[in-house]
Amino acid sequence: MFSRFLPKEPRFFDLFDHQATVVVESAETFLHLAKGLSPISDSVEKIKRLESQADELTRQCIEALHKTFITPFERDDIYHLTSHLDDIIDSIDAAADCLLVYKISEITSFTKDLAEVLLNATIEVSEAVEAMRDLGNGEIIRKRCKKINQLENEADVVLRNALVNLFEEEGDIRLLIKWKEIYEHLENATDNCDNVANVIEGIILEYA
Amino acid sequence: MFSRFLPKEPRFFDLFDHQATVVVESAETFLHLAKGLSPISDSVEKIKRLESQADELTRQCIEALHKTFITPFERDDIYHLTSHLDDIIDSIDAAADCLLVYKISEITSFTKDLAEVLLNATIEVSEAVEAMRDLGNGEIIRKRCKKINQLENEADVVLRNALVNLFEEEGDIRLLIKWKEIYEHLENATDNCDNVANVIEGIILEYA
Amino acid sequence: MFSRFLPKEPRFFDLFDHQATVVVESAETFLHLAKGLSPISDSVEKIKRLESQADELTRQCIEALHKTFITPFERDDIYHLTSHLDDIIDSIDAAADCLLVYKISEITSFTKDLAEVLLNATIEVSEAVEAMRDLGNGEIIRKRCKKINQLENEADVVLRNALVNLFEEEGDIRLLIKWKEIYEHLENATDNCDNVANVIEGIILEYA
């Protein structure tokens, strides 16, 4: 086998995989919390730790980018891939942080719905990233990306329903403002999965 | 004829033109709606269709980018041009979507004012994009870009007045929150026209 | 002394320095205002003037970028550096503008706290930018960037406390919405300082 990239430059793929694993873990942690399976503050703290870890991996990736002469694909694409992976966890962390700052004690069902779609999207991201080690996997990767795009649309529908409900049912305007922000962070997280999918599709096209 | 771009690579310009046309059409549809000339739901649906069409054109443009060896100008510039054109229609669609989600039945006069400035900005964008087929049109293109910048400032003034009015006159805090978001999406759409103008000015400078 | 860049292309560094100086001045003006040392409207007007000046400098920098064949470091990095410097002042201007549009007559202590952290961050940015004239200054520059990152985290903590306070203490929901936006613009300004630091760290790595 003479895969063009594997033997020479496995480092970037290891970093991407690691980032994607941390992203999935933070989405799992958020869903766990949203299902009421663990105290909010414990989960939020765990997400904060994962977010720091993701930051460090992004830093390492960008450092590797600047210090490596030959990269597996275009430098810009590597930069965008690592940055957008980091954006996903930043949005999850922002949503989690709101739960603490806004002293939320009871999670809504829309939060659970959004967290479920998000977890599925991050799993697809992680599978797509792993498949990139062999760009011959084009067909499989494209399918994953299409699935991510569908999940993003799904998150959008959930968000719209959540907003309709919020403006019609929530009597406490402070809570309305708080939940609107939380829902939007979660939907952003799925948007950011879609941004990762777009970068990956671009890379696949280049090497098809 | 050995022009580097026109005979061989008209595709990018065709795609840009087509995107710009769809952008203008969606701004027209929004203004129509804002003037009360058609039912809100019909217009919003039409804007959704145009937004999907714009997505598909962006996808085609990025695919062409990855599959074309010689491009009419720098790959990065093409990428930013097509993305920012898409951003314009995304903001218009977001504003339109709010009208449905928030069950708005009556349009404010500020919406009409913002939609009018926006339509003018998209027309300038479309003219600038068309003029780019001949980069000898530098002077004309620069004028269009300057006009777009002026319109962006105009939208900013309208937004400020709309916010002053909203916070002083709107008694229903839910409606205040809804309209603030709608106005901001519309102003963003004009901002995105300005982003397109900045990319175009950069390209013009490069080939001046 | 035969510094690699100074003799040939001092222009970019002059422009960066000038931009950074304007950024610091606008943060100083905002802090002055936040401390109640000058009428709000005077300070806001001064910030508007500084913002226009910064726009013009960004324009000149991008024009120079397109017209210069040999640049002191990668074109993309120059583009991102000048854009993110401009983003800082745009956020300060947005916060200042809110004070006028929302007819704020009394500044909160959180505003002063955020403005203080922001001013410190902009001073570090300015020192880091100046030190870049000699990329042998890597160690010093890295320290400045680390400090900016710490200040960004500090701003985050202040913002969180400000939001907790706002949702618990502010009885007037309109004021709550206004201040939430102002605080977020100020925190964004510090975020944008951190974006500048990230670009600078990337450049340093490249030339280490």
Coordinates of C-alpha atoms in Angstrom, one line a residue:
Chain A
M1 CA 0.0 0.0 0.0
F2 CA 1.4 3.4 -0.9
S3 CA -1.1 5.7 0.7
R4 CA 0.3 9.2 0.0
F5 CA 0.0 10.5 3.6
L6 CA 0.0 7.9 6.2
P7 CA 3.6 6.9 6.6
K8 CA 5.1 10.4 6.5
E9 CA 2.7 12.7 8.3
P10 CA 0.4 10.8 10.7
R11 CA 0.6 13.5 13.3
F12 CA -2.1 15.8 11.8
F13 CA -4.6 12.9 11.6
D14 CA -3.8 11.9 15.2
L15 CA -4.5 15.5 16.3
F16 CA -7.8 15.7 14.3
D17 CA -8.9 12.4 15.6
H18 CA -8.1 13.4 19.1
Q19 CA -10.0 16.7 18.7
A20 CA -13.0 14.9 17.2
T21 CA -13.0 12.5 20.2
V22 CA -13.1 15.3 22.6
V23 CA -15.9 17.0 20.7
V24 CA -18.0 13.8 20.8
E25 CA -17.3 13.4 24.5
S26 CA -18.4 17.0 25.3
A27 CA -21.7 16.4 23.3
E28 CA -22.3 13.2 25.2
T29 CA -21.7 15.0 28.5
F30 CA -24.2 17.7 27.5
L31 CA -26.8 15.1 26.5
H32 CA -26.3 13.3 29.8
L33 CA -26.9 16.5 31.6
A34 CA -29.9 17.4 29.5
K35 CA -31.4 14.0 30.3
G36 CA -31.0 14.8 34.0
L37 CA -28.6 11.8 34.5
S38 CA -26.0 13.9 36.3
P39 CA -26.0 17.1 38.3
I40 CA -25.7 20.2 36.1
S41 CA -22.6 21.6 37.8
D42 CA -20.6 18.3 37.5
S43 CA -21.3 18.1 33.7
V44 CA -20.6 21.7 33.1
E45 CA -17.3 21.4 34.9
K46 CA -16.4 18.3 32.8
I47 CA -17.3 20.2 29.6
K48 CA -15.0 23.0 30.7
R49 CA -12.1 20.5 31.2
L50 CA -12.8 19.1 27.7
E51 CA -12.9 22.6 26.2
S52 CA -9.4 23.3 27.7
Q53 CA -8.1 20.0 26.3
A54 CA -9.6 20.9 22.9
D55 CA -7.9 24.3 23.0
E56 CA -4.5 22.7 23.7
L57 CA -5.0 20.3 20.7
T58 CA -5.9 23.2 18.4
R59 CA -2.7 25.0 19.6
Q60 CA -0.7 21.9 18.9
C61 CA -2.2 21.5 15.5
I62 CA -1.5 25.1 14.5
E63 CA 2.1 24.8 15.9
A64 CA 2.6 21.7 13.8
L65 CA 1.2 23.5 10.8
H66 CA 3.8 26.2 11.2
K67 CA 6.7 23.8 11.8
T68 CA 5.9 21.2 9.1
F69 CA 7.1 21.7 5.6
I70 CA 5.0 19.0 3.9
T71 CA 1.4 18.8 5.0
P72 CA -1.1 16.1 4.0
F73 CA -3.3 18.7 2.4
E74 CA -3.5 22.5 2.0
R75 CA -2.4 24.5 5.0
D76 CA -5.5 26.6 4.8
D77 CA -7.7 23.5 4.9
I78 CA -5.8 22.2 8.0
Y79 CA -6.2 25.5 9.7
H80 CA -9.9 25.7 9.0
L81 CA -10.5 22.1 10.0
T82 CA -8.8 22.4 13.4
S83 CA -10.5 25.8 14.0
H84 CA -14.0 24.6 13.1
L85 CA -13.6 21.5 15.3
D86 CA -12.7 23.8 18.1
D87 CA -15.7 26.0 17.4
I88 CA -18.0 23.1 18.0
I89 CA -16.8 22.6 21.5
D90 CA -16.7 26.3 22.2
S91 CA -20.5 26.5 21.4
I92 CA -21.2 23.5 23.6
D93 CA -19.2 25.1 26.4
A94 CA -21.0 28.4 25.9
A95 CA -24.4 26.6 26.3
A96 CA -23.2 24.8 29.3
D97 CA -21.8 27.9 30.8
C98 CA -25.2 29.7 30.5
L99 CA -26.8 27.0 32.6
L100 CA -24.5 28.0 35.5
V101 CA -24.5 31.7 34.9
Y102 CA -28.2 31.8 34.5
K103 CA -28.7 29.4 37.5
I104 CA -30.9 27.1 35.4
S105 CA -32.3 24.3 37.7
E106 CA -34.7 22.6 35.3
I107 CA -33.8 21.5 31.7
T108 CA -36.4 21.8 29.0
S109 CA -37.3 19.0 26.6
F110 CA -36.1 21.1 23.6
T111 CA -32.6 21.2 25.2
K112 CA -32.6 17.4 25.2
D113 CA -33.8 17.3 21.6
L114 CA -31.1 19.7 20.4
A115 CA -28.5 17.8 22.4
E116 CA -29.5 14.6 20.7
V117 CA -29.2 16.0 17.2
L118 CA -25.9 17.6 18.2
L119 CA -24.5 14.3 19.5
N120 CA -25.4 12.5 16.3
A121 CA -23.8 15.3 14.3
T122 CA -20.5 15.1 16.3
I123 CA -20.4 11.3 15.8
E124 CA -20.7 11.8 12.1
V125 CA -18.0 14.5 12.2
S126 CA -15.7 12.1 14.1
E127 CA -16.3 9.2 11.6
A128 CA -15.7 11.6 8.7
V129 CA -12.5 12.9 10.2
E130 CA -11.2 9.3 10.9
A131 CA -12.1 8.2 7.3
M132 CA -9.9 11.1 6.0
R133 CA -6.7 9.1 6.7
D134 CA -7.4 7.4 3.4
L135 CA -8.7 9.9 0.9
G136 CA -9.8 6.9 -1.2
N137 CA -12.7 6.8 1.2
G138 CA -14.3 9.7 -0.7
E139 CA -17.7 8.1 -1.1
I140 CA -18.0 7.2 2.6
I141 CA -16.9 10.6 3.7
R142 CA -19.3 12.4 1.4
K143 CA -22.1 10.4 2.9
R144 CA -21.1 11.4 6.4
C145 CA -21.0 15.0 5.3
K146 CA -24.4 14.8 3.8
K147 CA -25.8 13.3 7.0
I148 CA -24.2 16.2 9.0
N149 CA -26.0 18.6 6.7
Q150 CA -29.3 16.8 7.3
L151 CA -28.8 16.9 11.1
E152 CA -28.0 20.6 10.9
N153 CA -31.4 21.2 9.2
E154 CA -33.0 19.0 11.9
A155 CA -31.5 21.2 14.6
D156 CA -32.8 24.2 12.8
V157 CA -36.4 22.8 12.9
V158 CA -36.0 22.0 16.6
L159 CA -34.7 25.5 17.3
R160 CA -37.7 27.1 15.5
N161 CA -40.2 25.0 17.5
A162 CA -38.3 25.9 20.7
L163 CA -38.5 29.6 19.9
V164 CA -42.2 29.4 19.0
N165 CA -42.9 27.6 22.3
L166 CA -40.7 30.1 24.2
F167 CA -42.4 33.2 23.0
E168 CA -45.9 31.7 23.4
E169 CA -45.6 29.8 26.7
E170 CA -42.8 31.3 28.8
G171 CA -44.3 33.9 31.1
D172 CA -41.0 34.9 32.7
I173 CA -39.3 37.2 30.3
R174 CA -35.9 36.7 32.0
L175 CA -36.2 33.0 31.5
L176 CA -37.2 33.6 27.9
I177 CA -34.0 35.6 27.2
K178 CA -31.9 32.9 29.0
W179 CA -33.3 30.0 27.1
K180 CA -33.2 31.8 23.7
E181 CA -29.5 32.2 24.2
I182 CA -29.0 28.6 25.3
Y183 CA -30.9 27.2 22.4
E184 CA -29.0 29.4 20.0
H185 CA -25.6 28.2 21.3
L186 CA -26.7 24.5 20.8
E187 CA -27.9 25.2 17.3
N188 CA -24.6 27.0 16.6
A189 CA -22.8 23.9 17.7
T190 CA -24.6 21.9 15.0
D191 CA -23.9 24.7 12.5
N192 CA -20.2 24.4 13.4
C193 CA -20.4 20.6 12.7
D194 CA -21.7 21.6 9.2
N195 CA -18.8 24.0 8.8
V196 CA -16.4 21.1 9.5
A197 CA -18.3 19.0 6.9
N198 CA -17.9 21.8 4.3
V199 CA -14.1 21.9 4.9
I200 CA -13.9 18.1 4.6
E201 CA -15.9 18.1 1.4
G202 CA -13.6 20.7 -0.1
I203 CA -10.5 18.6 0.8
I204 CA -12.2 15.4 -0.7
L205 CA -12.9 17.3 -4.0
E206 CA -9.3 18.5 -4.2
Y207 CA -7.9 14.9 -4.0
A208 CA -10.7 13.1 -5.8
Chain B
M1 CA -8.0 34.2 -28.8
F2 CA -5.8 33.5 -25.8
S3 CA -7.5 35.5 -23.1
R4 CA -6.6 33.6 -20.0
F5 CA -10.0 33.6 -18.5
L6 CA -13.0 34.4 -20.7
P7 CA -13.0 31.7 -23.3
K8 CA -11.8 28.9 -21.1
E9 CA -13.2 29.7 -17.8
P10 CA -16.5 31.6 -18.1
R11 CA -18.0 29.3 -15.6
F12 CA -17.0 31.2 -12.5
F13 CA -18.4 34.4 -13.8
D14 CA -21.6 32.7 -14.8
L15 CA -21.9 31.3 -11.3
F16 CA -21.2 34.6 -9.6
D17 CA -23.7 36.4 -11.9
H18 CA -26.3 33.7 -11.2
Q19 CA -25.7 34.0 -7.4
A20 CA -26.0 37.8 -7.6
T21 CA -29.2 37.6 -9.5
V22 CA -30.7 35.3 -6.8
V23 CA -29.5 37.7 -4.1
V24 CA -31.3 40.6 -5.8
E25 CA -34.4 38.6 -6.3
S26 CA -34.6 37.7 -2.6
A27 CA -34.1 41.3 -1.6
E28 CA -36.9 42.3 -4.0
T29 CA -39.2 39.6 -2.6
F30 CA -38.5 40.9 0.9
L31 CA -39.2 44.5 0.0
H32 CA -42.4 43.4 -1.7
L33 CA -43.4 41.7 1.5
A34 CA -42.4 44.7 3.6
K35 CA -44.6 46.9 1.5
G36 CA -47.5 44.6 2.2
L37 CA -47.8 43.8 -1.5
S38 CA -48.0 40.0 -0.9
P39 CA -48.9 37.7 2.0
I40 CA -46.0 37.2 4.3
S41 CA -46.1 33.4 4.1
D42 CA -45.9 33.4 0.3
S43 CA -42.9 35.7 0.2
V44 CA -41.1 33.8 3.0
E45 CA -41.6 30.6 1.1
K46 CA -40.2 32.1 -2.1
I47 CA -37.2 33.4 -0.2
K48 CA -36.6 29.9 1.2
R49 CA -36.6 28.5 -2.3
L50 CA -34.1 31.2 -3.5
E51 CA -31.9 30.5 -0.5
S52 CA -31.7 26.8 -1.4
Q53 CA -30.9 27.7 -5.0
A54 CA -28.1 30.0 -3.7
D55 CA -26.8 27.2 -1.6
E56 CA -26.6 25.0 -4.6
L57 CA -24.8 27.7 -6.6
T58 CA -22.3 28.2 -3.8
R59 CA -21.7 24.4 -3.7
Q60 CA -21.1 24.3 -7.5
C61 CA -18.7 27.2 -7.3
I62 CA -16.7 25.6 -4.6
E63 CA -16.7 22.3 -6.5
A64 CA -15.5 24.1 -9.6
L65 CA -12.8 25.8 -7.5
H66 CA -11.4 22.5 -6.4
K67 CA -11.6 20.9 -9.8
T68 CA -10.1 23.8 -11.8
F69 CA -6.4 24.2 -12.2
I70 CA -6.4 27.7 -13.6
T71 CA -8.8 30.2 -12.0
P72 CA -9.6 33.7 -13.1
F73 CA -8.2 35.1 -9.9
E74 CA -6.9 33.9 -6.6
R75 CA -8.6 30.8 -5.2
D76 CA -9.1 32.5 -1.8
D77 CA -10.8 35.5 -3.4
I78 CA -13.2 33.2 -5.3
Y79 CA -13.9 31.3 -2.2
H80 CA -14.6 34.5 -0.2
L81 CA -16.7 36.1 -3.0
T82 CA -19.0 33.1 -3.3
S83 CA -19.3 32.7 0.5
H84 CA -20.1 36.3 1.1
L85 CA -22.7 36.4 -1.7
D86 CA -24.3 33.4 0.0
D87 CA -24.1 35.2 3.4
I88 CA -26.3 38.0 2.0
I89 CA -29.2 35.7 1.2
D90 CA -28.7 33.8 4.4
S91 CA -29.3 37.0 6.4
I92 CA -32.4 37.9 4.3
D93 CA -33.7 34.3 4.9
A94 CA -33.0 34.6 8.6
A95 CA -35.0 37.9 8.8
A96 CA -37.9 36.3 6.7
D97 CA -37.8 33.2 8.8
C98 CA -38.3 35.3 12.0
L99 CA -41.5 36.8 10.5
L100 CA -42.9 33.2 10.5
V101 CA -41.5 31.9 13.7
Y102 CA -42.4 35.0 15.6
K103 CA -45.9 35.1 13.9
I104 CA -45.5 38.7 12.9
S105 CA -48.7 40.0 11.3
E106 CA -47.9 43.6 10.8
I107 CA -44.7 45.0 9.3
T108 CA -43.1 48.2 10.7
S109 CA -42.0 51.1 8.5
F110 CA -38.4 50.6 9.6
T111 CA -38.5 47.1 8.0
K112 CA -39.5 48.7 4.7
D113 CA -36.8 51.3 5.0
L114 CA -34.1 48.7 5.7
A115 CA -35.4 46.5 2.9
E116 CA -35.2 49.4 0.5
V117 CA -31.6 50.2 1.4
L118 CA -30.8 46.5 1.2
L119 CA -32.3 46.1 -2.3
N120 CA -30.3 49.0 -3.6
A121 CA -27.1 47.5 -2.1
T122 CA -27.8 44.1 -3.7
I123 CA -28.3 45.8 -7.1
E124 CA -24.9 47.5 -6.8
V125 CA -23.4 44.1 -5.8
S126 CA -24.9 42.5 -8.9
E127 CA -23.6 45.3 -11.2
A128 CA -20.2 45.1 -9.6
V129 CA -20.0 41.3 -10.0
E130 CA -21.1 41.6 -13.6
A131 CA -18.5 44.3 -14.4
M132 CA -15.8 42.0 -13.1
R133 CA -15.8 39.9 -16.3
D134 CA -13.6 42.6 -17.6
L135 CA -11.1 43.7 -15.0
G136 CA -10.4 46.8 -17.1
N137 CA -13.7 48.1 -15.6
G138 CA -11.8 48.9 -12.4
E139 CA -13.1 52.5 -12.2
I140 CA -16.7 51.5 -12.6
I141 CA -16.4 48.7 -10.1
R142 CA -14.7 50.9 -7.5
K143 CA -17.7 53.3 -7.8
R144 CA -20.2 50.5 -7.2
C145 CA -18.2 49.4 -4.2
K146 CA -18.1 52.9 -2.8
K147 CA -21.9 53.1 -3.2
I148 CA -22.3 49.8 -1.4
N149 CA -20.3 51.2 1.5
Q150 CA -22.5 54.3 1.6
L151 CA -25.6 52.1 1.6
E152 CA -24.2 50.1 4.5
N153 CA -23.8 53.3 6.5
E154 CA -27.3 54.3 5.6
A155 CA -28.6 50.9 6.9
D156 CA -26.7 51.5 10.1
V157 CA -28.5 54.9 10.6
V158 CA -31.9 53.3 9.9
L159 CA -31.1 50.5 12.4
R160 CA -30.1 52.9 15.1
N161 CA -33.3 54.9 14.6
A162 CA -35.4 51.7 14.7
L163 CA -33.7 50.6 17.9
V164 CA -34.3 54.0 19.6
N165 CA -37.9 53.8 18.5
L166 CA -38.3 50.2 19.7
F167 CA -36.9 50.8 23.2
E168 CA -39.0 54.0 23.6
E169 CA -42.3 53.0 22.0
E170 CA -42.7 49.3 22.0
G171 CA -44.7 48.3 25.1
D172 CA -44.7 44.6 24.5
I173 CA -41.2 43.3 25.5
R174 CA -41.7 40.1 23.5
L175 CA -42.3 42.2 20.3
L176 CA -39.3 44.3 21.2
I177 CA -37.1 41.2 21.3
K178 CA -38.5 39.9 18.1
W179 CA -38.1 43.1 16.1
K180 CA -34.6 43.8 17.4
E181 CA -33.6 40.4 15.9
I182 CA -35.3 41.1 12.6
Y183 CA -33.8 44.5 12.2
E184 CA -30.4 43.1 13.0
H185 CA -30.7 40.4 10.4
L186 CA -31.6 43.0 7.8
E187 CA -28.7 45.2 8.7
N188 CA -26.4 42.2 8.6
A189 CA -27.6 41.5 5.1
T190 CA -26.3 45.0 4.1
D191 CA -23.1 44.4 6.0
N192 CA -22.6 41.2 4.0
C193 CA -23.0 43.3 0.8
D194 CA -20.2 45.4 2.1
N195 CA -18.1 42.3 2.7
V196 CA -18.6 41.4 -0.9
A197 CA -17.6 44.9 -2.0
N198 CA -14.4 44.5 0.1
V199 CA -13.5 41.2 -1.6
I200 CA -14.1 42.8 -5.0
E201 CA -12.0 45.8 -4.3
G202 CA -9.2 43.5 -3.3
I203 CA -9.4 41.6 -6.5
I204 CA -9.5 44.9 -8.5
L205 CA -6.4 46.2 -6.7
E206 CA -4.5 43.0 -7.5
Y207 CA -5.2 43.2 -11.2
A208 CA -5.1 47.0 -11.6
Chain C
M1 CA 22.1 45.7 11.9
F2 CA 20.6 43.7 9.0
S3 CA 17.2 42.8 10.3
R4 CA 15.5 40.9 7.5
F5 CA 12.5 43.2 7.1
L6 CA 13.1 46.6 8.4
P7 CA 15.1 48.3 5.6
K8 CA 13.0 47.0 2.7
E9 CA 9.4 47.0 3.9
P10 CA 8.9 49.2 6.9
R11 CA 5.5 50.3 5.6
F12 CA 3.5 47.4 7.0
F13 CA 5.0 47.7 10.4
D14 CA 4.2 51.5 10.4
L15 CA 0.6 50.7 9.5
F16 CA 0.3 48.0 12.2
D17 CA 1.8 50.3 14.8
H18 CA -0.5 53.1 13.8
Q19 CA -3.5 50.8 14.0
A20 CA -2.5 49.5 17.4
T21 CA -2.0 53.1 18.7
V22 CA -5.5 54.0 17.5
V23 CA -6.9 50.9 19.2
V24 CA -5.2 51.8 22.5
E25 CA -6.5 55.3 22.3
S26 CA -10.1 54.2 21.8
A27 CA -9.8 51.8 24.8
E28 CA -8.5 54.7 26.8
T29 CA -11.3 56.9 25.7
F30 CA -13.8 54.3 26.7
L31 CA -12.3 53.8 30.1
H32 CA -12.3 57.6 30.6
L33 CA -16.0 57.6 29.8
A34 CA -16.7 54.6 32.0
K35 CA -15.0 56.3 35.0
G36 CA -17.3 59.3 34.4
L37 CA -14.3 61.6 33.6
S38 CA -15.9 63.0 30.5
P39 CA -19.4 63.4 29.1
I40 CA -20.6 60.2 27.4
S41 CA -21.4 62.0 24.1
D42 CA -18.0 63.6 23.8
S43 CA -16.2 60.3 24.3
V44 CA -18.5 58.4 22.0
E45 CA -17.9 61.0 19.3
K46 CA -14.1 60.7 19.8
I47 CA -14.3 56.9 19.5
K48 CA -16.3 57.3 16.2
R49 CA -13.5 59.5 14.8
L50 CA -10.9 56.9 15.9
E51 CA -12.9 54.1 14.3
S52 CA -13.0 56.0 11.0
Q53 CA -9.2 56.5 11.2
A54 CA -8.8 52.8 11.9
D55 CA -10.9 51.9 8.9
E56 CA -8.7 54.1 6.7
L57 CA -5.5 52.4 8.0
T58 CA -7.0 49.0 7.4
R59 CA -7.8 50.1 3.8
Q60 CA -4.3 51.3 3.3
C61 CA -2.9 48.1 4.7
I62 CA -5.0 45.9 2.4
E63 CA -4.1 48.2 -0.6
A64 CA -0.4 47.9 0.2
L65 CA -0.9 44.1 0.5
H66 CA -2.3 43.9 -3.0
K67 CA 0.4 46.3 -4.5
T68 CA 3.5 44.8 -2.8
F69 CA 5.3 41.9 -4.3
I70 CA 7.4 41.0 -1.3
T71 CA 5.8 41.2 2.1
P72 CA 7.4 40.8 5.5
F73 CA 5.4 37.6 6.2
E74 CA 2.6 35.7 4.6
R75 CA -0.1 37.7 2.9
D76 CA -2.8 35.8 4.7
D77 CA -1.2 36.6 8.1
I78 CA -1.0 40.3 7.2
Y79 CA -4.6 40.3 6.1
H80 CA -5.7 38.6 9.4
L81 CA -3.6 40.9 11.5
T82 CA -4.9 44.1 10.1
S83 CA -8.5 42.8 10.1
H84 CA -8.5 41.6 13.7
L85 CA -6.9 44.9 14.8
D86 CA -9.8 46.6 13.1
D87 CA -12.3 44.3 14.8
I88 CA -11.1 45.4 18.2
I89 CA -12.0 49.0 17.6
D90 CA -15.3 48.0 15.9
S91 CA -16.4 46.3 19.1
I92 CA -15.4 49.3 21.2
D93 CA -17.3 51.5 18.8
A94 CA -20.3 49.2 19.0
A95 CA -20.3 49.4 22.8
A96 CA -20.0 53.2 22.7
D97 CA -22.7 53.5 20.1
C98 CA -25.1 51.5 22.3
L99 CA -24.6 54.1 25.1
L100 CA -26.0 56.8 22.8
V101 CA -28.7 54.7 21.0
Y102 CA -29.9 53.4 24.3
K103 CA -29.7 56.8 26.0
I104 CA -27.6 55.4 28.9
S105 CA -27.1 58.1 31.5
E106 CA -25.4 56.1 34.2
I107 CA -22.5 53.7 33.8
T108 CA -22.3 50.5 35.8
S109 CA -19.2 49.4 37.7
F110 CA -19.0 46.3 35.5
T111 CA -18.5 48.6 32.5
K112 CA -15.5 50.2 34.2
D113 CA -14.1 46.7 35.1
L114 CA -14.5 45.4 31.5
A115 CA -13.0 48.7 30.2
E116 CA -10.0 48.3 32.4
V117 CA -9.2 44.8 31.4
L118 CA -9.8 45.8 27.8
L119 CA -7.3 48.7 28.0
N120 CA -4.7 46.4 29.4
A121 CA -5.3 43.9 26.6
T122 CA -4.9 46.6 23.9
I123 CA -1.7 47.8 25.5
E124 CA -0.3 44.3 25.3
V125 CA -1.4 44.1 21.7
S126 CA 0.3 47.3 20.9
E127 CA 3.6 46.2 22.5
A128 CA 3.4 42.8 20.8
V129 CA 2.8 44.5 17.4
E130 CA 5.7 46.9 18.0
A131 CA 8.0 44.0 19.0
M132 CA 7.3 42.2 15.7
R133 CA 9.6 44.5 13.8
D134 CA 12.3 42.2 15.0
L135 CA 11.1 38.7 14.9
G136 CA 14.1 37.8 17.1
N137 CA 11.9 39.2 19.8
G138 CA 10.0 35.9 19.8
E139 CA 10.3 35.3 23.6
I140 CA 9.0 38.7 24.5
I141 CA 6.2 38.6 22.0
R142 CA 5.1 35.2 23.2
K143 CA 4.9 36.6 26.8
R144 CA 2.7 39.5 25.6
C145 CA 0.4 37.0 23.8
K146 CA 0.1 34.8 26.9
K147 CA -0.8 37.9 28.9
I148 CA -3.5 38.9 26.4
N149 CA -4.9 35.4 26.7
Q150 CA -5.0 35.8 30.5
L151 CA -6.8 39.1 30.2
E152 CA -9.3 37.6 27.8
N153 CA -10.1 35.0 30.5
E154 CA -10.4 37.8 33.1
A155 CA -12.9 39.7 30.9
D156 CA -14.9 36.5 30.6
V157 CA -15.1 36.2 34.4
V158 CA -16.2 39.9 34.7
L159 CA -18.8 39.3 32.0
R160 CA -20.2 36.3 33.8
N161 CA -20.5 38.2 37.1
A162 CA -22.1 41.1 35.3
L163 CA -24.7 38.9 33.7
V164 CA -25.4 37.1 37.0
N165 CA -25.9 40.6 38.6
L166 CA -28.0 41.8 35.7
F167 CA -30.5 39.0 35.8
E168 CA -30.8 39.1 39.5
E169 CA -30.8 42.8 40.3
E170 CA -32.0 44.7 37.2
G171 CA -35.8 45.2 37.6
D172 CA -36.2 47.1 34.2
I173 CA -36.1 44.4 31.5
R174 CA -35.3 47.0 28.8
L175 CA -32.2 48.1 30.7
L176 CA -31.3 44.4 31.2
I177 CA -31.4 43.9 27.4
K178 CA -29.4 47.1 26.8
W179 CA -26.6 46.3 29.3
K180 CA -26.4 42.7 28.2
E181 CA -25.5 43.9 24.7
I182 CA -23.1 46.5 25.9
Y183 CA -21.2 44.0 28.1
E184 CA -21.1 41.5 25.3
H185 CA -19.6 44.1 22.9
L186 CA -16.9 44.9 25.5
E187 CA -16.1 41.3 26.1
N188 CA -15.9 40.8 22.3
A189 CA -13.4 43.6 22.1
T190 CA -11.1 41.6 24.4
D191 CA -11.8 38.4 22.4
N192 CA -10.6 40.3 19.4
C193 CA -7.4 41.2 21.2
D194 CA -7.0 37.5 21.7
N195 CA -7.5 36.8 18.0
V196 CA -4.7 39.3 17.2
A197 CA -2.5 37.4 19.7
N198 CA -3.3 34.1 17.9
V199 CA -2.3 35.6 14.5
I200 CA 0.9 37.0 16.0
E201 CA 1.8 33.7 17.7
G202 CA 1.4 31.9 14.3
I203 CA 3.7 34.4 12.6
I204 CA 6.3 34.0 15.4
L205 CA 6.2 30.2 15.0
E206 CA 6.7 30.4 11.3
Y207 CA 9.8 32.5 11.7
A208 CA 11.2 31.0 14.9

